[in-house]
Short mmCIF file of C-alpha atoms in Angstrom, two decimals:
data_model
loop_
_atom_site.label_atom_id
_atom_site.label_comp_id
_atom_site.label_asym_id
_atom_site.label_seq_id
_atom_site.Cartn_x
_atom_site.Cartn_y
_atom_site.Cartn_z
CA MET A 1223 0.00 0.00 0.00
CA ASN A 1224 1.32 3.43 -0.91
CA SER A 1225 1.28 6.18 1.74
CA PHE A 1226 1.85 9.89 2.06
CA LYS A 1227 4.88 10.93 4.06
CA GLY A 1228 5.83 13.75 6.39
CA SER A 1229 3.87 16.97 6.15
CA ASN A 1230 1.63 15.67 3.37
CA PHE A 1231 0.25 12.99 5.66
CA VAL A 1232 -0.32 15.49 8.49
CA ILE A 1233 -2.17 17.85 6.15
CA LEU A 1234 -4.19 14.90 4.86
CA ALA A 1235 -5.25 13.87 8.36
CA VAL A 1236 -6.19 17.43 9.37
CA LEU A 1237 -8.26 17.89 6.22
CA PHE A 1238 -10.03 14.62 6.82
CA CYS A 1239 -10.93 15.53 10.41
CA LEU A 1240 -12.23 18.93 9.28
CA ILE A 1241 -14.34 17.42 6.51
CA LEU A 1242 -15.62 14.74 8.86
CA SER A 1243 -16.87 17.30 11.38
CA LEU A 1244 -18.45 19.47 8.69
CA SER A 1245 -20.09 16.44 7.10
CA VAL A 1246 -21.63 15.29 10.37
CA PHE A 1247 -23.09 18.75 10.89
CA ALA A 1248 -24.41 18.88 7.32
CA GLU A 1249 -25.94 15.42 7.63
CA ALA A 1250 -27.83 16.44 10.76
CA SER A 1251 -28.96 19.61 9.03
CA SER A 1252 -30.26 17.56 6.11
CA ARG A 1253 -32.39 15.42 8.40
CA ASN A 1254 -33.92 18.49 9.99
CA LYS A 1255 -34.47 20.52 6.84
CA HIS A 1256 -35.32 17.90 4.26
CA LYS A 1257 -37.41 19.39 1.47
CA PRO A 1258 -38.66 17.85 -1.76
CA LYS A 1259 -36.69 18.59 -4.92
CA SER A 1260 -38.14 21.09 -7.33
CA LYS A 1261 -40.01 19.54 -10.22
CA LYS A 1262 -38.14 21.78 -12.60
CA SER A 1263 -35.63 19.83 -14.70
CA THR A 1264 -32.19 21.35 -14.15
CA PHE A 1265 -28.53 20.46 -14.36
CA GLY A 1266 -26.32 22.81 -12.48
CA VAL A 1267 -24.21 23.71 -9.48
CA GLY A 1268 -26.03 23.32 -6.18
CA PHE A 1269 -28.59 20.91 -7.63
CA TYR A 1270 -29.12 19.20 -4.24
CA LYS A 1271 -29.10 22.38 -2.17
CA ARG A 1272 -32.75 21.96 -1.24
CA SER A 1273 -33.42 18.24 -1.70
CA CYS A 1274 -30.28 16.91 0.03
CA PRO A 1275 -28.01 19.69 1.31
CA ALA A 1276 -25.61 17.23 2.96
CA SER A 1277 -25.04 15.21 -0.23
CA GLU A 1278 -21.71 16.65 -1.38
CA ALA A 1279 -20.30 16.62 2.16
CA ILE A 1280 -21.30 12.98 2.63
CA ILE A 1281 -19.63 11.98 -0.64
CA ARG A 1282 -16.49 13.93 0.20
CA LYS A 1283 -16.29 12.28 3.61
CA ALA A 1284 -16.41 8.81 2.01
CA VAL A 1285 -13.74 9.75 -0.54
CA PHE A 1286 -11.40 11.32 1.99
CA LYS A 1287 -11.74 8.33 4.29
CA ALA A 1288 -10.78 5.96 1.47
CA VAL A 1289 -7.91 8.06 0.13
CA LEU A 1290 -6.52 8.55 3.62
CA MET A 1291 -6.22 4.77 3.87
CA ASN A 1292 -4.90 4.34 0.32
CA PRO A 1293 -3.89 7.43 -1.73
CA GLY A 1294 -4.10 5.38 -4.93
CA THR A 1295 -7.88 5.32 -4.59
CA ALA A 1296 -8.03 8.91 -5.89
CA ALA A 1297 -6.57 7.87 -9.24
CA GLY A 1298 -8.95 4.91 -9.42
CA ILE A 1299 -12.03 7.07 -8.93
CA ILE A 1300 -10.95 9.69 -11.48
CA ARG A 1301 -10.26 6.93 -14.00
CA MET A 1302 -13.61 5.28 -13.32
CA HIS A 1303 -15.39 8.61 -13.94
CA PHE A 1304 -13.55 8.94 -17.26
CA HIS A 1305 -14.51 5.38 -18.24
CA ASP A 1306 -18.12 6.12 -17.31
CA CYS A 1307 -18.43 9.37 -19.27
CA PHE A 1308 -16.87 8.03 -22.48
CA ILE A 1309 -19.49 5.27 -22.74
CA ARG A 1310 -23.13 6.42 -22.99
CA GLY A 1311 -22.20 9.65 -21.23
CA CYS A 1312 -21.85 10.25 -17.48
CA ASP A 1313 -24.74 8.02 -16.45
CA GLY A 1314 -23.21 5.67 -13.89
CA SER A 1315 -23.40 2.74 -16.33
CA VAL A 1316 -19.88 1.65 -15.37
CA LEU A 1317 -21.20 0.86 -11.88
CA LEU A 1318 -23.79 -1.68 -13.02
CA ASP A 1319 -23.16 -5.40 -12.43
CA SER A 1320 -23.52 -7.99 -15.17
CA VAL A 1321 -26.84 -9.85 -15.27
CA ARG A 1322 -26.99 -13.55 -16.04
CA GLY A 1323 -28.36 -14.28 -19.49
CA LYS A 1324 -27.47 -10.85 -20.88
CA GLU A 1325 -24.33 -9.30 -22.36
CA THR A 1326 -21.75 -8.58 -19.68
CA ALA A 1327 -21.65 -5.07 -18.25
CA GLU A 1328 -18.99 -2.41 -18.85
CA LYS A 1329 -17.16 -3.14 -15.60
CA ASP A 1330 -16.55 -6.72 -16.75
CA SER A 1331 -14.93 -5.75 -20.04
CA PRO A 1332 -11.28 -6.92 -20.19
CA ILE A 1333 -10.32 -3.25 -20.33
CA ASN A 1334 -12.08 -2.52 -17.03
CA ASN A 1335 -11.79 -5.77 -15.11
CA PRO A 1336 -9.82 -6.02 -12.88
CA SER A 1337 -8.15 -2.63 -13.39
CA LEU A 1338 -11.00 -0.36 -12.29
CA ARG A 1339 -11.08 0.37 -8.56
CA GLY A 1340 -12.98 2.53 -6.10
CA PHE A 1341 -16.40 0.89 -6.38
CA GLU A 1342 -16.55 0.41 -2.62
CA VAL A 1343 -16.24 4.18 -2.10
CA ILE A 1344 -19.25 4.86 -4.30
CA ASP A 1345 -21.17 2.11 -2.48
CA GLU A 1346 -20.40 3.61 0.93
CA ALA A 1347 -21.46 7.09 -0.14
CA LYS A 1348 -24.66 5.74 -1.70
CA ALA A 1349 -25.56 3.77 1.45
CA LEU A 1350 -25.14 6.88 3.60
CA LEU A 1351 -27.15 9.03 1.20
CA GLU A 1352 -30.00 6.53 1.05
CA LYS A 1353 -30.35 6.84 4.83
CA VAL A 1354 -30.44 10.64 4.75
CA CYS A 1355 -32.06 11.40 1.38
CA PRO A 1356 -33.57 8.20 -0.08
CA ARG A 1357 -33.96 7.97 -3.87
CA THR A 1358 -32.59 11.50 -4.32
CA VAL A 1359 -28.91 11.45 -5.34
CA SER A 1360 -27.99 9.48 -8.46
CA CYS A 1361 -25.08 7.09 -8.67
CA ALA A 1362 -23.82 9.06 -11.68
CA ASP A 1363 -23.64 12.22 -9.55
CA ILE A 1364 -21.95 10.37 -6.70
CA LEU A 1365 -19.22 9.19 -9.07
CA ALA A 1366 -18.79 12.65 -10.61
CA PHE A 1367 -18.54 14.36 -7.21
CA ALA A 1368 -16.20 11.62 -5.94
CA ALA A 1369 -13.88 12.27 -8.90
CA ARG A 1370 -13.98 15.99 -8.15
CA ASP A 1371 -13.08 15.32 -4.51
CA SER A 1372 -10.30 12.95 -5.58
CA ALA A 1373 -8.74 15.76 -7.63
CA LEU A 1374 -8.93 18.02 -4.59
CA PHE A 1375 -7.38 15.45 -2.32
CA ALA A 1376 -4.62 14.34 -4.71
CA GLY A 1377 -3.75 17.70 -6.23
CA GLY A 1378 -5.45 20.53 -4.38
CA ILE A 1379 -7.56 21.14 -7.49
CA SER A 1380 -11.00 22.48 -6.56
CA TYR A 1381 -13.97 23.30 -8.77
CA ALA A 1382 -17.73 23.73 -8.61
CA LEU A 1383 -19.45 20.82 -10.33
CA PRO A 1384 -23.01 20.71 -11.68
CA GLY A 1385 -25.36 18.03 -10.38
CA GLY A 1386 -28.56 16.55 -11.70
CA ARG A 1387 -27.28 13.56 -13.67
CA ARG A 1388 -29.62 10.60 -13.70
CA ASP A 1389 -28.63 6.96 -13.92
CA GLY A 1390 -28.66 4.97 -17.16
CA ARG A 1391 -30.20 1.52 -17.40
CA ILE A 1392 -27.89 0.04 -20.05
CA SER A 1393 -24.31 -1.20 -19.63
CA LEU A 1394 -22.63 -3.22 -22.40
CA SER A 1395 -19.05 -4.47 -22.34
CA SER A 1396 -18.93 -4.40 -26.15
CA GLU A 1397 -19.18 -0.61 -26.08
CA VAL A 1398 -16.05 -0.17 -23.99
CA ILE A 1399 -13.47 -0.96 -26.65
CA GLN A 1400 -15.45 1.10 -29.18
CA ASN A 1401 -15.17 4.27 -27.10
CA LEU A 1402 -12.14 4.21 -24.81
CA PRO A 1403 -8.76 5.17 -26.35
CA PRO A 1404 -6.24 2.32 -26.06
CA PRO A 1405 -2.71 2.91 -24.70
CA PHE A 1406 -1.12 2.62 -28.16
CA PHE A 1407 -3.02 5.52 -29.79
CA ASN A 1408 -1.02 8.34 -31.38
CA ALA A 1409 -1.85 12.03 -30.93
CA GLN A 1410 -4.11 12.25 -33.99
CA GLN A 1411 -6.09 9.20 -32.92
CA LEU A 1412 -6.46 10.62 -29.43
CA GLN A 1413 -7.67 13.93 -30.82
CA ASP A 1414 -10.27 12.17 -32.96
CA ASN A 1415 -11.43 10.04 -30.03
CA PHE A 1416 -11.90 13.01 -27.70
CA LYS A 1417 -13.48 15.12 -30.46
CA ARG A 1418 -16.25 12.53 -30.79
CA LYS A 1419 -17.09 13.27 -27.16
CA GLY A 1420 -17.09 17.03 -27.74
CA LEU A 1421 -13.71 17.64 -26.13
CA SER A 1422 -11.02 19.82 -27.71
CA LEU A 1423 -7.39 19.00 -28.45
CA ASP A 1424 -6.26 21.14 -25.52
CA GLU A 1425 -8.75 19.39 -23.22
CA MET A 1426 -7.44 16.02 -24.37
CA VAL A 1427 -3.87 16.97 -23.49
CA THR A 1428 -5.03 18.56 -20.24
CA LEU A 1429 -7.04 15.54 -19.10
CA SER A 1430 -4.15 13.24 -19.98
CA GLY A 1431 -2.44 14.84 -17.00
CA ALA A 1432 -4.57 12.57 -14.83
CA HIS A 1433 -1.83 10.03 -15.57
CA SER A 1434 0.21 11.99 -13.05
CA ILE A 1435 -1.35 9.54 -10.59
CA GLY A 1436 -2.39 5.93 -10.89
CA ARG A 1437 -0.80 2.80 -12.26
CA THR A 1438 -1.01 0.36 -15.13
CA HIS A 1439 -0.05 -3.20 -16.03
CA CYS A 1440 3.20 -3.97 -17.83
CA SER A 1441 1.24 -5.45 -20.73
CA SER A 1442 0.03 -1.92 -21.55
CA PHE A 1443 3.51 -0.79 -22.59
CA SER A 1444 5.76 -3.89 -22.82
CA ASN A 1445 5.80 -3.54 -26.62
CA ARG A 1446 7.98 -0.47 -26.08
CA LEU A 1447 10.55 -2.54 -24.21
CA TYR A 1448 10.75 -5.72 -26.25
CA GLY A 1449 10.65 -6.08 -30.04
CA PHE A 1450 9.45 -2.55 -30.73
CA ASN A 1451 9.98 -2.82 -34.51
CA ALA A 1452 12.33 -4.29 -37.09
CA THR A 1453 14.82 -1.45 -36.64
CA HIS A 1454 14.65 -0.82 -32.91
CA PRO A 1455 14.22 -3.58 -30.33
CA GLN A 1456 13.31 -0.81 -27.87
CA ASP A 1457 11.24 2.34 -28.41
CA PRO A 1458 13.84 5.04 -29.19
CA SER A 1459 11.59 7.73 -27.68
CA LEU A 1460 12.00 6.08 -24.25
CA ASP A 1461 14.80 7.30 -21.98
CA PRO A 1462 17.32 4.39 -21.84
CA ARG A 1463 17.75 4.52 -18.05
CA TYR A 1464 14.00 4.62 -17.57
CA ALA A 1465 13.66 1.68 -19.96
CA SER A 1466 16.16 -0.31 -17.88
CA PHE A 1467 14.17 0.49 -14.75
CA LEU A 1468 10.98 -0.70 -16.45
CA LYS A 1469 12.58 -3.92 -17.66
CA ASN A 1470 13.45 -4.75 -14.07
CA LYS A 1471 9.81 -4.22 -13.15
CA CYS A 1472 8.47 -5.93 -16.27
CA PRO A 1473 10.49 -8.95 -17.42
CA ARG A 1474 9.89 -10.22 -20.93
CA PRO A 1475 6.57 -12.11 -21.02
CA ILE A 1476 6.98 -15.89 -21.17
CA SER A 1477 3.35 -16.96 -21.44
CA ASP A 1478 -0.19 -15.58 -21.32
CA THR A 1479 -0.61 -17.02 -17.81
CA GLN A 1480 2.36 -15.11 -16.38
CA VAL A 1481 1.58 -12.53 -13.68
CA ASP A 1482 1.20 -9.04 -15.18
CA PRO A 1483 3.06 -6.63 -12.83
CA ILE A 1484 1.83 -3.12 -12.06
CA VAL A 1485 3.87 0.08 -12.48
CA ASN A 1486 3.17 3.69 -11.48
CA LEU A 1487 2.25 5.91 -14.43
CA ASP A 1488 4.33 8.79 -13.04
CA ILE A 1489 7.81 7.93 -11.81
CA SER A 1490 8.38 11.28 -10.07
CA THR A 1491 5.22 12.07 -8.03
CA PRO A 1492 2.99 8.98 -8.34
CA ASN A 1493 0.50 10.09 -5.65
CA ARG A 1494 0.36 13.79 -6.52
CA LEU A 1495 -1.90 15.14 -9.27
CA ASP A 1496 0.37 17.77 -10.81
CA ASN A 1497 2.08 18.89 -14.00
CA LYS A 1498 5.15 16.70 -13.40
CA TYR A 1499 3.51 14.30 -15.84
CA TYR A 1500 4.35 16.71 -18.67
CA LEU A 1501 7.91 17.14 -17.45
CA ASN A 1502 8.23 13.36 -17.62
CA LEU A 1503 7.11 13.48 -21.25
CA LYS A 1504 9.70 16.16 -21.99
CA ASN A 1505 12.34 13.92 -20.40
CA HIS A 1506 11.17 10.92 -22.46
CA LYS A 1507 9.72 9.17 -19.43
CA GLY A 1508 6.12 8.89 -20.54
CA LEU A 1509 5.03 5.35 -19.75
CA LEU A 1510 2.37 4.63 -22.37
CA THR A 1511 2.63 5.25 -26.09
CA SER A 1512 -0.47 7.44 -25.74
CA ASP A 1513 1.43 9.51 -23.16
CA GLN A 1514 4.77 10.00 -24.92
CA THR A 1515 3.10 10.74 -28.25
CA LEU A 1516 1.82 14.02 -26.81
CA PHE A 1517 5.41 15.29 -26.66
CA GLU A 1518 6.65 13.66 -29.85
CA SER A 1519 3.80 14.89 -32.08
CA PRO A 1520 3.89 18.42 -33.56
CA LEU A 1521 0.12 18.41 -33.05
CA THR A 1522 0.44 18.52 -29.25
CA SER A 1523 4.08 19.22 -28.30
CA LYS A 1524 3.53 22.95 -27.76
CA LEU A 1525 0.65 22.21 -25.39
CA VAL A 1526 2.92 19.88 -23.42
CA PHE A 1527 5.62 22.56 -23.17
CA ASN A 1528 3.05 25.08 -21.90
CA ASN A 1529 1.86 22.64 -19.24
CA VAL A 1530 5.45 22.05 -18.14
CA LYS A 1531 6.02 25.77 -17.79
CA TYR A 1532 2.70 26.85 -16.27
CA GLY A 1533 1.61 24.36 -13.63
CA SER A 1534 -1.06 26.55 -12.06
CA THR A 1535 -2.59 27.23 -15.47
CA TRP A 1536 -2.71 23.51 -16.18
CA ALA A 1537 -4.50 22.93 -12.85
CA ARG A 1538 -7.17 25.50 -13.76
CA LYS A 1539 -7.57 23.97 -17.20
CA PHE A 1540 -7.82 20.51 -15.67
CA ALA A 1541 -10.66 21.66 -13.41
CA ALA A 1542 -12.54 23.19 -16.36
CA ALA A 1543 -11.97 20.11 -18.53
CA MET A 1544 -13.28 17.83 -15.77
CA VAL A 1545 -16.45 19.90 -15.58
CA HIS A 1546 -16.85 19.68 -19.36
CA MET A 1547 -16.17 15.94 -19.43
CA GLY A 1548 -18.61 15.44 -16.57
CA SER A 1549 -21.34 16.96 -18.73
CA ILE A 1550 -21.01 14.53 -21.65
CA GLU A 1551 -24.42 13.21 -22.75
CA VAL A 1552 -25.89 13.43 -19.25
CA LEU A 1553 -29.41 12.18 -18.59
CA THR A 1554 -31.63 14.73 -16.86
CA GLY A 1555 -35.28 15.34 -16.06
CA ASN A 1556 -37.40 12.29 -16.78
CA LYS A 1557 -34.62 10.40 -18.53
CA GLY A 1558 -32.93 7.56 -16.71
CA GLU A 1559 -33.60 6.93 -13.04
CA ILE A 1560 -32.25 7.34 -9.52
CA ARG A 1561 -30.94 3.91 -8.57
CA LYS A 1562 -31.47 2.67 -5.04
CA ASN A 1563 -28.43 0.44 -5.45
CA CYS A 1564 -25.66 1.50 -7.82
CA HIS A 1565 -25.05 -2.10 -8.91
CA PHE A 1566 -28.55 -2.72 -10.31
CA VAL A 1567 -31.30 -0.91 -12.17
CA ASN A 1568 -34.47 -0.36 -10.15
#
């Protein structure tokens, strides 16, 4: 298990205690001042201000509790939100379990299983919310707010996030590979993939900075280490010393049944959501092909340089891009439903 050290851990603990006390107060307030949600169909900041005023505090408490125990949870939740929004929009479909006799759900796609993590955090927040404000807060909103809180906890990035998403009823594993960009995409392919979701080139590069935290399996990049092409046995865009480090972590595969080790996406600050990811790219230490291509391609290299130079600007752009991504094809009003249990449709 990874852990924060020194002052970071102290700050983490203090923040958690503060949020915990505020959340308890807000939860009590919600019980005393519970009011029905307006019938008007809206999607915006403060959506639960009247219907469940404690909702965002309850979600944040669950996230902070989980990340305090394991900082890597923040990366897992942000990634799960991304995987949700890119398939049928941000509708919580990634949370649904497979049903016997039907096509397997998104979470059981080989791309998502077993790599996605953080489901237990969403479950805990949902259970608490159902006690305070039953059938009010959607699973899709819980996941979106949890991702927002993960960015705050891992990188100090804060932003106001609209609420009002409703939960989808369809989750198909076959749609995962059709929509999620694989780790071997080049910059043009990434641009095209994000453009289909209404996201700009700059937003694509900005959101890729989420790889400043998290981890991936060796199989996602081992082609860069062994038998890269007929001319180069190793990807020439990869720093040689970094490649040697990776080979120690990821020995040449012997068989399909061999254990697939896990490596941090960011070698410098693996638990901190920051712009060091772009500095890694500049230093030829991007782990995935889809990471390093952002520096190597003329299409995106200038954006990478800007993010290396202006860390605070990148953080602001990341916040704005997360809000935009969190609004992809959302279900509102009478569309979808509010699940009682995030694993199953009502």
